[in-house]
Amino acid sequence: MEEESDTRKINNSFLRDQNYATEADIISTVEFNSSGELLATGDKGGRVVVFQREQESKSQPQRRGEYNVYSTFQSHEPEFDYLKSLEIEEKINKIRWLPQQNAAYFLLSTNDKTVKLWKISERDKRPEGYNLKDEDGRIRSPSTITSLRVPVLQPMDLMVEATARRVFSNAHTYHINSISVNSDLQTFISTDDLRVNLWNLEITDRSFNIVDIKPTNMEDLTEVITSAEFHPQQCHTFAYSSSKGSIRLCDMRQAALCDKHCKYFEEPEDPSTRSFFSEIISSISDVKFSHNGRYLMTRDYLTVKVWDLQMENKPLETYQVHDYLRGKLCSLYENDCIFDKFECVWNGSDSVIMTGSYNNFFRMFDRNTKRDVTLEASRENSKPRAILKPRKVCVGGKRRKDEISVDSLDFSKKILHTAWHPQENIIAVAATNNLYIFQDKVN
């Protein structure tokens, strides 16, 4: 993060009118593909919107960073489980892109129960001159065919199609909270509260259960799985986090059922700070491997921690995201905000980490300089090319002009989902039903 990180520029925001925003419009996941050319969002209404980056033009070089809608499709529909009398909502919990192999793009999307593999492809030609059907698609009677024609491809307006290629269902009793694609590009994992399942991308009717923490008697249950991710290079290694604040690293080469972890990361609790809320705020909401595979980043309610895979007893770095809320945990418990699940992301070089907070604030921490900054994604400062000013929260005493009091923070405006372009300083921030895209100041 250079000096300019405090003056990031907004270069686009996709704003739906706040007055007409429905629950279905709330963005529930954001993800760049491996090249950063595409950005996908999922929402509570089961829709996936894919944005494509503008190509560079000599006349308007500043437009290079802009993302425009490329494809929109309904990924999941609401369902009803008649055996359990449960509604299965259509909300998209996670999207993960597969690395691009050909001209088409592939992504996995999941709701609480079902993972789907989508193919997004372009068509700019259409076949004409069929023998067995008319131009409008009606089947012709073979008796009317007097000569054979060779069909030809005619140019047409570009059309982007999204088609569901695979549906991976009926493998989870509990709600799926995360999916992760393996570096072998053949398998992926889906994770719910008590189990991790391993799938082959080609096989939809069976998966392998590789982690199962369900006790024989559910009254003995002390923790649940909150997130899981594959290692970016080692196809046999994955990590999963728990509601007790621990992370387990597992090696699939050791056993078919990875009930015994090979590494266990947990920070001992400080007895002096123990309170009624200690267990709730220590629950890990997100776990992410660094791009180089050496570190693990975890997010709990108040902090982001970076762990070295070679050191299990304590985190390498701990960053306070919003420590000023420590005195407000009682009211945050009453309004259920204490159970919010914030995500965290690395930049492309693993030198800066980003995560969200309340009042539409998001935080960035530079691991090298130890500088941090609080920025705000809001409609007020979302004019294109507007420079973001750092924000500060005042806890007590006299408030300065540019500070905001901790008592006036809006807890209904929260940034849970963010994404960072894999190579450049371009970030995507989901603030309720709005998607903001910021980039480093362009001279």
Tab-separated table of C-alpha atoms in Angstrom:
chain	number	residue	atom	x	y	z
A	1	MET	CA	0.000	0.000	0.000
A	2	GLU	CA	1.753	3.160	-1.119
A	3	GLU	CA	1.048	6.694	0.068
A	4	GLU	CA	-1.928	6.770	-2.244
A	5	SER	CA	-3.774	4.020	-0.459
A	6	ASP	CA	-5.546	6.609	1.677
A	7	THR	CA	-6.777	8.363	-1.454
A	8	ARG	CA	-8.273	5.468	-3.330
A	9	LYS	CA	-10.485	6.491	-6.183
A	10	ILE	CA	-13.899	5.177	-6.824
A	11	ASN	CA	-14.199	4.310	-10.460
A	12	ASN	CA	-17.655	2.818	-10.525
A	13	SER	CA	-20.474	1.842	-8.259
A	14	PHE	CA	-23.450	-0.215	-9.204
A	15	LEU	CA	-26.207	1.380	-7.189
A	16	ARG	CA	-29.732	0.104	-6.995
A	17	ASP	CA	-32.184	2.715	-5.747
A	18	GLN	CA	-32.216	2.475	-1.938
A	19	ASN	CA	-35.933	3.261	-1.845
A	20	TYR	CA	-36.806	0.229	-3.953
A	21	ALA	CA	-34.214	-2.174	-2.577
A	22	THR	CA	-35.770	-5.404	-1.429
A	23	GLU	CA	-34.334	-8.124	0.766
A	24	ALA	CA	-33.605	-10.106	-2.425
A	25	ASP	CA	-31.238	-7.349	-3.665
A	26	ILE	CA	-28.856	-7.656	-0.705
A	27	ILE	CA	-25.462	-8.855	-1.983
A	28	SER	CA	-24.326	-12.007	-0.187
A	29	THR	CA	-21.009	-12.807	-1.921
A	30	VAL	CA	-18.403	-11.121	-4.178
A	31	GLU	CA	-15.595	-12.842	-6.112
A	32	PHE	CA	-13.048	-11.911	-8.819
A	33	ASN	CA	-11.989	-14.610	-11.274
A	34	SER	CA	-8.316	-15.647	-11.489
A	35	SER	CA	-7.447	-12.969	-14.084
A	36	GLY	CA	-9.511	-10.207	-12.473
A	37	GLU	CA	-11.286	-9.541	-15.778
A	38	LEU	CA	-14.595	-10.773	-14.375
A	39	LEU	CA	-16.282	-10.063	-11.059
A	40	ALA	CA	-19.282	-12.067	-9.842
A	41	THR	CA	-21.784	-11.165	-7.146
A	42	GLY	CA	-24.531	-13.314	-5.668
A	43	ASP	CA	-27.539	-11.986	-3.790
A	44	LYS	CA	-30.267	-13.116	-1.420
A	45	GLY	CA	-32.665	-13.483	-4.353
A	46	GLY	CA	-30.563	-16.327	-5.813
A	47	ARG	CA	-29.228	-14.229	-8.708
A	48	VAL	CA	-25.666	-14.098	-9.968
A	49	VAL	CA	-24.494	-10.926	-11.718
A	50	VAL	CA	-21.176	-11.096	-13.588
A	51	PHE	CA	-19.342	-7.857	-14.428
A	52	GLN	CA	-16.651	-7.627	-17.108
A	53	ARG	CA	-13.779	-5.170	-17.117
A	54	GLU	CA	-13.686	-2.601	-19.929
A	55	GLN	CA	-10.937	-3.135	-22.477
A	56	GLU	CA	-8.296	-0.428	-22.713
A	57	SER	CA	-8.881	2.225	-25.359
A	58	LYS	CA	-6.386	4.893	-26.404
A	59	SER	CA	-9.070	7.595	-26.445
A	60	GLN	CA	-10.294	6.853	-22.890
A	61	PRO	CA	-7.470	5.213	-20.916
A	62	GLN	CA	-9.187	6.070	-17.628
A	63	ARG	CA	-12.056	3.687	-18.460
A	64	ARG	CA	-9.792	0.640	-18.214
A	65	GLY	CA	-10.801	0.001	-14.618
A	66	GLU	CA	-14.535	0.140	-15.200
A	67	TYR	CA	-16.670	-2.959	-14.833
A	68	ASN	CA	-19.962	-3.327	-16.694
A	69	VAL	CA	-22.667	-5.966	-16.479
A	70	TYR	CA	-21.689	-8.972	-18.602
A	71	SER	CA	-24.279	-11.581	-17.629
A	72	THR	CA	-27.126	-11.964	-15.141
A	73	PHE	CA	-28.816	-15.256	-14.368
A	74	GLN	CA	-30.980	-16.926	-11.727
A	75	SER	CA	-28.715	-19.478	-10.070
A	76	HIS	CA	-30.983	-20.883	-7.348
A	77	GLU	CA	-34.730	-20.900	-6.685
A	78	PRO	CA	-36.467	-21.202	-3.308
A	79	GLU	CA	-37.301	-24.814	-2.452
A	80	PHE	CA	-39.160	-26.693	0.250
A	81	ASP	CA	-37.920	-29.793	2.065
A	82	TYR	CA	-41.099	-31.757	2.649
A	83	LEU	CA	-39.429	-34.361	4.857
A	84	LYS	CA	-38.180	-31.768	7.328
A	85	SER	CA	-40.884	-29.111	6.659
A	86	LEU	CA	-38.120	-26.584	6.009
A	87	GLU	CA	-37.886	-23.804	3.485
A	88	ILE	CA	-34.576	-23.740	1.588
A	89	GLU	CA	-33.889	-20.153	0.656
A	90	GLU	CA	-32.364	-19.190	-2.656
A	91	LYS	CA	-29.667	-16.900	-1.187
A	92	ILE	CA	-26.231	-17.419	-2.776
A	93	ASN	CA	-23.818	-18.167	0.083
A	94	LYS	CA	-20.588	-18.404	-1.945
A	95	ILE	CA	-19.258	-18.132	-5.500
A	96	ARG	CA	-15.935	-19.619	-6.585
A	97	TRP	CA	-14.463	-19.324	-10.093
A	98	LEU	CA	-12.627	-22.171	-11.778
A	99	PRO	CA	-9.392	-21.181	-13.562
A	100	GLN	CA	-10.107	-20.514	-17.229
A	101	GLN	CA	-9.221	-23.411	-19.561
A	102	ASN	CA	-10.810	-22.232	-22.830
A	103	ALA	CA	-12.990	-19.422	-24.185
A	104	ALA	CA	-15.791	-20.177	-21.698
A	105	TYR	CA	-15.844	-19.294	-18.001
A	106	PHE	CA	-16.952	-21.651	-15.218
A	107	LEU	CA	-18.055	-20.834	-11.685
A	108	LEU	CA	-19.487	-22.708	-8.717
A	109	SER	CA	-22.351	-21.140	-6.762
A	110	THR	CA	-24.068	-22.525	-3.686
A	111	ASN	CA	-27.073	-21.842	-1.512
A	112	ASP	CA	-27.703	-23.651	1.801
A	113	LYS	CA	-28.043	-27.109	0.231
A	114	THR	CA	-27.058	-27.296	-3.450
A	115	VAL	CA	-23.861	-26.438	-5.355
A	116	LYS	CA	-24.146	-25.696	-9.078
A	117	LEU	CA	-21.477	-25.496	-11.777
A	118	TRP	CA	-22.273	-22.749	-14.319
A	119	LYS	CA	-20.775	-22.250	-17.764
A	120	ILE	CA	-20.745	-18.685	-19.099
A	121	SER	CA	-20.029	-18.501	-22.815
A	122	GLU	CA	-20.377	-16.092	-25.741
A	123	ARG	CA	-22.210	-16.696	-29.002
A	124	ASP	CA	-21.861	-14.400	-32.006
A	125	LYS	CA	-22.866	-16.863	-34.752
A	126	ARG	CA	-26.010	-18.873	-35.384
A	127	PRO	CA	-26.498	-21.927	-37.615
A	128	GLU	CA	-28.846	-21.567	-40.609
A	129	GLY	CA	-30.018	-23.948	-43.320
A	130	TYR	CA	-31.140	-26.974	-41.344
A	131	ASN	CA	-32.575	-29.886	-43.308
A	132	LEU	CA	-34.960	-31.263	-40.710
A	133	LYS	CA	-36.402	-28.015	-39.321
A	134	ASP	CA	-37.593	-24.623	-40.559
A	135	GLU	CA	-35.843	-21.344	-39.760
A	136	ASP	CA	-38.348	-20.774	-36.913
A	137	GLY	CA	-37.446	-24.151	-35.379
A	138	ARG	CA	-40.461	-26.233	-36.392
A	139	ILE	CA	-39.711	-29.841	-37.414
A	140	ARG	CA	-40.196	-30.503	-41.134
A	141	SER	CA	-41.773	-33.661	-42.463
A	142	PRO	CA	-39.094	-35.832	-44.154
A	143	SER	CA	-41.451	-36.270	-47.134
A	144	THR	CA	-41.199	-32.525	-47.930
A	145	ILE	CA	-37.396	-32.613	-48.139
A	146	THR	CA	-36.371	-32.794	-51.819
A	147	SER	CA	-32.727	-31.725	-51.523
A	148	LEU	CA	-30.023	-31.628	-48.892
A	149	ARG	CA	-28.515	-28.371	-47.687
A	150	VAL	CA	-25.217	-27.743	-45.890
A	151	PRO	CA	-25.943	-25.643	-42.772
A	152	VAL	CA	-23.879	-22.445	-42.473
A	153	LEU	CA	-22.953	-20.202	-39.539
A	154	GLN	CA	-24.223	-16.632	-39.853
A	155	PRO	CA	-22.982	-13.704	-37.721
A	156	MET	CA	-25.361	-12.360	-35.075
A	157	ASP	CA	-25.340	-9.919	-32.167
A	158	LEU	CA	-23.136	-11.065	-29.287
A	159	MET	CA	-25.072	-13.095	-26.754
A	160	VAL	CA	-23.755	-14.228	-23.362
A	161	GLU	CA	-25.301	-17.486	-22.172
A	162	ALA	CA	-25.196	-19.002	-18.699
A	163	THR	CA	-25.994	-22.713	-18.498
A	164	ALA	CA	-25.984	-25.022	-15.477
A	165	ARG	CA	-23.610	-27.872	-16.364
A	166	ARG	CA	-23.669	-29.801	-13.080
A	167	VAL	CA	-25.866	-29.833	-9.970
A	168	PHE	CA	-24.293	-31.242	-6.789
A	169	SER	CA	-27.113	-31.895	-4.338
A	170	ASN	CA	-28.416	-34.080	-1.482
A	171	ALA	CA	-25.098	-34.259	0.366
A	172	HIS	CA	-25.617	-31.785	3.229
A	173	THR	CA	-27.912	-32.118	6.224
A	174	TYR	CA	-26.878	-28.691	7.517
A	175	HIS	CA	-26.389	-25.351	5.782
A	176	ILE	CA	-23.424	-25.016	3.416
A	177	ASN	CA	-21.199	-22.139	4.548
A	178	SER	CA	-18.284	-22.414	2.102
A	179	ILE	CA	-16.981	-24.040	-1.067
A	180	SER	CA	-13.393	-24.184	-2.310
A	181	VAL	CA	-11.888	-25.368	-5.600
A	182	ASN	CA	-8.809	-27.570	-5.390
A	183	SER	CA	-5.570	-26.657	-7.182
A	184	ASP	CA	-5.805	-30.003	-9.050
A	185	LEU	CA	-8.790	-28.429	-10.920
A	186	GLN	CA	-10.653	-31.749	-10.623
A	187	THR	CA	-12.171	-31.582	-7.155
A	188	PHE	CA	-13.749	-29.136	-4.736
A	189	ILE	CA	-15.017	-29.190	-1.147
A	190	SER	CA	-18.345	-28.051	0.249
A	191	THR	CA	-18.633	-27.412	3.966
A	192	ASP	CA	-21.567	-27.241	6.366
A	193	ASP	CA	-21.745	-26.847	10.156
A	194	LEU	CA	-20.557	-30.390	10.910
A	195	ARG	CA	-19.108	-31.911	7.738
A	196	VAL	CA	-16.747	-31.305	4.826
A	197	ASN	CA	-17.498	-33.161	1.578
A	198	LEU	CA	-15.101	-33.728	-1.319
A	199	TRP	CA	-16.586	-33.747	-4.845
A	200	ASN	CA	-15.252	-34.493	-8.288
A	201	LEU	CA	-16.337	-31.772	-10.730
A	202	GLU	CA	-17.464	-34.449	-13.204
A	203	ILE	CA	-19.503	-36.572	-10.762
A	204	THR	CA	-22.722	-35.267	-9.236
A	205	ASP	CA	-24.278	-38.341	-7.643
A	206	ARG	CA	-21.668	-38.995	-4.959
A	207	SER	CA	-19.222	-37.164	-2.744
A	208	PHE	CA	-16.727	-38.286	-0.102
A	209	ASN	CA	-17.145	-37.153	3.477
A	210	ILE	CA	-13.652	-36.121	4.593
A	211	VAL	CA	-14.454	-34.348	7.892
A	212	ASP	CA	-17.304	-35.241	10.250
A	213	ILE	CA	-17.423	-33.632	13.688
A	214	LYS	CA	-20.995	-34.679	14.496
A	215	PRO	CA	-21.060	-36.330	17.948
A	216	THR	CA	-23.109	-39.476	18.593
A	217	ASN	CA	-25.236	-37.458	20.980
A	218	MET	CA	-25.973	-33.940	19.684
A	219	GLU	CA	-26.085	-32.670	23.282
A	220	ASP	CA	-22.317	-33.185	23.357
A	221	LEU	CA	-21.818	-30.753	20.464
A	222	THR	CA	-19.423	-27.975	21.516
A	223	GLU	CA	-18.394	-26.398	18.209
A	224	VAL	CA	-19.334	-26.120	14.554
A	225	ILE	CA	-17.313	-25.668	11.364
A	226	THR	CA	-17.546	-22.081	10.106
A	227	SER	CA	-15.380	-22.072	6.961
A	228	ALA	CA	-12.969	-24.245	4.964
A	229	GLU	CA	-10.492	-23.686	2.158
A	230	PHE	CA	-8.017	-25.675	0.060
A	231	HIS	CA	-4.328	-24.760	0.051
A	232	PRO	CA	-3.535	-22.790	-3.151
A	233	GLN	CA	-0.688	-25.119	-4.254
A	234	GLN	CA	-0.871	-28.373	-2.267
A	235	CYS	CA	-3.902	-30.279	-3.540
A	236	HIS	CA	-3.938	-32.604	-0.514
A	237	THR	CA	-4.028	-29.860	2.141
A	238	PHE	CA	-7.030	-27.918	3.405
A	239	ALA	CA	-7.906	-25.928	6.510
A	240	TYR	CA	-11.166	-25.451	8.361
A	241	SER	CA	-12.081	-23.051	11.147
A	242	SER	CA	-14.412	-23.502	14.088
A	243	SER	CA	-16.794	-21.475	16.225
A	244	LYS	CA	-14.347	-21.948	19.117
A	245	GLY	CA	-11.668	-19.865	17.422
A	246	SER	CA	-9.399	-22.699	16.281
A	247	ILE	CA	-8.140	-23.707	12.832
A	248	ARG	CA	-7.295	-27.264	11.830
A	249	LEU	CA	-4.977	-28.077	8.942
A	250	CYS	CA	-5.672	-31.493	7.392
A	251	ASP	CA	-3.739	-33.684	4.980
A	252	MET	CA	-5.869	-35.957	2.781
A	253	ARG	CA	-2.904	-38.280	2.227
A	254	GLN	CA	-2.977	-39.448	5.849
A	255	ALA	CA	-6.464	-40.961	5.930
A	256	ALA	CA	-9.705	-41.036	3.969
A	257	LEU	CA	-11.535	-39.403	6.885
A	258	CYS	CA	-9.526	-36.416	8.092
A	259	ASP	CA	-10.800	-36.512	11.672
A	260	LYS	CA	-7.241	-36.185	12.940
A	261	HIS	CA	-5.715	-32.870	11.951
A	262	CYS	CA	-2.006	-32.529	11.226
A	263	LYS	CA	-1.805	-28.978	12.642
A	264	TYR	CA	-3.961	-27.125	15.150
A	265	PHE	CA	-3.842	-23.337	15.396
A	266	GLU	CA	-5.297	-21.654	18.451
A	267	GLU	CA	-4.420	-18.648	20.555
A	268	PRO	CA	-4.671	-19.228	24.319
A	269	GLU	CA	-7.300	-16.980	25.872
A	270	ASP	CA	-6.221	-14.182	28.214
A	271	PRO	CA	-8.071	-14.896	31.505
A	272	SER	CA	-8.088	-11.177	32.385
A	273	THR	CA	-10.269	-10.295	29.374
A	274	ARG	CA	-12.702	-13.225	29.710
A	275	SER	CA	-16.368	-12.252	29.635
A	276	PHE	CA	-19.810	-13.630	28.813
A	277	PHE	CA	-19.170	-12.780	25.140
A	278	SER	CA	-15.664	-14.297	24.855
A	279	GLU	CA	-16.776	-17.472	23.105
A	280	ILE	CA	-19.078	-15.661	20.649
A	281	ILE	CA	-16.502	-13.089	19.561
A	282	SER	CA	-13.732	-15.690	19.217
A	283	SER	CA	-15.755	-17.644	16.608
A	284	ILE	CA	-13.941	-17.491	13.253
A	285	SER	CA	-16.140	-16.266	10.401
A	286	ASP	CA	-13.627	-16.639	7.553
A	287	VAL	CA	-10.338	-18.404	6.799
A	288	LYS	CA	-8.135	-17.645	3.767
A	289	PHE	CA	-4.762	-18.980	2.652
A	290	SER	CA	-2.326	-16.381	1.332
A	291	HIS	CA	-1.590	-16.612	-2.406
A	292	ASN	CA	1.914	-17.954	-1.679
A	293	GLY	CA	0.448	-20.643	0.608
A	294	ARG	CA	2.642	-19.781	3.589
A	295	TYR	CA	0.103	-17.975	5.767
A	296	LEU	CA	-3.467	-18.346	6.949
A	297	MET	CA	-5.668	-15.346	7.676
A	298	THR	CA	-8.665	-15.635	10.002
A	299	ARG	CA	-11.363	-13.145	10.912
A	300	ASP	CA	-13.232	-13.205	14.207
A	301	TYR	CA	-15.643	-10.546	15.472
A	302	LEU	CA	-13.100	-7.937	16.572
A	303	THR	CA	-9.804	-8.927	14.925
A	304	VAL	CA	-8.011	-10.254	11.867
A	305	LYS	CA	-5.151	-12.659	12.570
A	306	VAL	CA	-2.363	-13.876	10.300
A	307	TRP	CA	-0.908	-17.289	11.132
A	308	ASP	CA	2.341	-18.787	9.873
A	309	LEU	CA	1.734	-22.428	8.911
A	310	GLN	CA	4.955	-23.326	10.733
A	311	MET	CA	3.805	-21.797	14.067
A	312	GLU	CA	0.701	-23.189	15.720
A	313	ASN	CA	0.799	-21.725	19.221
A	314	LYS	CA	0.040	-18.076	18.403
A	315	PRO	CA	-0.718	-15.817	15.431
A	316	LEU	CA	2.111	-14.026	13.684
A	317	GLU	CA	0.107	-10.789	13.461
A	318	THR	CA	-3.104	-9.543	15.062
A	319	TYR	CA	-4.979	-6.492	13.740
A	320	GLN	CA	-7.771	-4.781	15.668
A	321	VAL	CA	-10.626	-4.121	13.236
A	322	HIS	CA	-13.002	-2.193	15.514
A	323	ASP	CA	-11.741	-2.453	19.076
A	324	TYR	CA	-13.952	0.512	20.011
A	325	LEU	CA	-16.908	-1.922	19.961
A	326	ARG	CA	-15.527	-3.938	22.881
A	327	GLY	CA	-17.526	-1.784	25.307
A	328	LYS	CA	-20.697	-2.186	23.244
A	329	LEU	CA	-20.864	-5.991	23.083
A	330	CYS	CA	-23.966	-6.074	25.281
A	331	SER	CA	-26.077	-3.981	22.893
A	332	LEU	CA	-24.537	-5.773	19.875
A	333	TYR	CA	-25.664	-9.051	21.448
A	334	GLU	CA	-29.188	-7.728	21.941
A	335	ASN	CA	-29.517	-6.606	18.302
A	336	ASP	CA	-27.836	-9.847	17.025
A	337	CYS	CA	-24.996	-7.929	15.318
A	338	ILE	CA	-22.478	-9.868	17.409
A	339	PHE	CA	-23.290	-12.897	15.201
A	340	ASP	CA	-22.419	-11.080	11.926
A	341	LYS	CA	-19.958	-13.010	9.760
A	342	PHE	CA	-17.318	-10.717	8.247
A	343	GLU	CA	-15.024	-11.971	5.476
A	344	CYS	CA	-11.384	-11.024	4.900
A	345	VAL	CA	-9.214	-10.882	1.762
A	346	TRP	CA	-5.543	-10.626	0.771
A	347	ASN	CA	-4.236	-8.333	-1.941
A	348	GLY	CA	-2.392	-9.956	-4.872
A	349	SER	CA	1.025	-9.813	-3.197
A	350	ASP	CA	-0.181	-10.811	0.317
A	351	SER	CA	1.173	-7.525	1.712
A	352	VAL	CA	-2.166	-5.876	2.528
A	353	ILE	CA	-5.316	-7.362	4.045
A	354	MET	CA	-8.827	-5.969	3.949
A	355	THR	CA	-11.992	-6.643	5.916
A	356	GLY	CA	-15.302	-4.918	6.624
A	357	SER	CA	-16.894	-3.202	9.590
A	358	TYR	CA	-20.052	-1.244	10.446
A	359	ASN	CA	-21.319	2.119	9.182
A	360	ASN	CA	-20.213	0.974	5.682
A	361	PHE	CA	-16.592	1.244	6.850
A	362	PHE	CA	-13.917	-1.154	5.637
A	363	ARG	CA	-10.395	-1.533	6.981
A	364	MET	CA	-7.033	-2.098	5.300
A	365	PHE	CA	-3.860	-3.170	7.074
A	366	ASP	CA	-0.420	-2.935	5.472
A	367	ARG	CA	1.635	-5.824	6.853
A	368	ASN	CA	4.976	-4.226	5.970
A	369	THR	CA	4.534	-0.649	7.185
A	370	LYS	CA	1.965	-1.581	9.893
A	371	ARG	CA	-0.160	1.343	8.696
A	372	ASP	CA	-3.895	0.912	8.648
A	373	VAL	CA	-6.731	2.945	7.196
A	374	THR	CA	-10.512	3.091	7.576
A	375	LEU	CA	-12.459	3.952	4.416
A	376	GLU	CA	-16.165	4.328	3.762
A	377	ALA	CA	-18.279	2.980	0.907
A	378	SER	CA	-21.365	5.174	0.761
A	379	ARG	CA	-23.605	6.905	-1.746
A	380	GLU	CA	-22.425	10.308	-0.545
A	381	ASN	CA	-18.831	9.764	-1.712
A	382	SER	CA	-19.629	7.423	-4.606
A	383	LYS	CA	-19.342	9.899	-7.439
A	384	PRO	CA	-16.979	8.528	-10.095
A	385	ARG	CA	-13.336	9.590	-9.571
A	386	ALA	CA	-14.129	10.862	-6.064
A	387	ILE	CA	-11.206	10.391	-3.684
A	388	LEU	CA	-11.919	8.454	-0.503
A	389	LYS	CA	-10.966	10.228	2.696
A	390	PRO	CA	-9.804	8.169	5.668
A	391	ARG	CA	-12.383	7.986	8.482
A	392	LYS	CA	-11.740	7.923	12.223
A	393	VAL	CA	-13.979	6.756	15.054
A	394	CYS	CA	-13.928	8.689	18.319
A	395	VAL	CA	-14.496	6.589	21.450
A	396	GLY	CA	-14.761	9.199	24.180
A	397	GLY	CA	-13.753	12.718	25.095
A	398	LYS	CA	-13.833	15.597	22.639
A	399	ARG	CA	-14.739	14.692	19.069
A	400	ARG	CA	-12.782	16.301	16.256
A	401	LYS	CA	-14.553	17.723	13.241
A	402	ASP	CA	-13.754	14.857	10.864
A	403	GLU	CA	-14.354	12.065	13.407
A	404	ILE	CA	-17.504	10.048	13.975
A	405	SER	CA	-18.639	9.083	17.461
A	406	VAL	CA	-18.884	5.387	18.261
A	407	ASP	CA	-22.438	6.044	19.496
A	408	SER	CA	-23.575	7.332	16.111
A	409	LEU	CA	-22.350	4.334	14.059
A	410	ASP	CA	-25.099	2.731	11.967
A	411	PHE	CA	-25.026	-1.018	12.683
A	412	SER	CA	-27.548	-1.775	9.939
A	413	LYS	CA	-24.950	-0.678	7.358
A	414	LYS	CA	-22.292	-3.366	7.376
A	415	ILE	CA	-19.654	-4.542	4.928
A	416	LEU	CA	-19.470	-8.313	5.215
A	417	HIS	CA	-18.260	-9.182	1.685
A	418	THR	CA	-15.213	-7.802	-0.134
A	419	ALA	CA	-12.901	-8.956	-2.941
A	420	TRP	CA	-9.464	-7.873	-4.166
A	421	HIS	CA	-8.300	-8.071	-7.792
A	422	PRO	CA	-5.630	-10.828	-8.027
A	423	GLN	CA	-2.981	-8.584	-9.631
A	424	GLU	CA	-3.982	-4.935	-9.253
A	425	ASN	CA	-5.134	-2.558	-6.563
A	426	ILE	CA	-8.795	-2.806	-7.486
A	427	ILE	CA	-11.243	-3.780	-4.774
A	428	ALA	CA	-14.929	-4.649	-4.772
A	429	VAL	CA	-16.974	-3.860	-1.681
A	430	ALA	CA	-20.569	-4.979	-1.125
A	431	ALA	CA	-22.541	-2.576	1.055
A	432	THR	CA	-26.022	-4.078	1.555
A	433	ASN	CA	-27.556	-3.855	-1.951
A	434	ASN	CA	-24.814	-1.731	-3.567
A	435	LEU	CA	-21.547	-2.873	-5.110
A	436	TYR	CA	-18.686	-0.375	-5.042
A	437	ILE	CA	-15.500	-0.786	-7.050
A	438	PHE	CA	-12.491	1.287	-6.000
A	439	GLN	CA	-9.040	1.474	-7.493
A	440	ASP	CA	-5.741	3.140	-6.630
A	441	LYS	CA	-5.558	6.717	-7.718
A	442	VAL	CA	-4.792	6.886	-11.442
A	443	ASN	CA	-2.573	9.788	-12.398
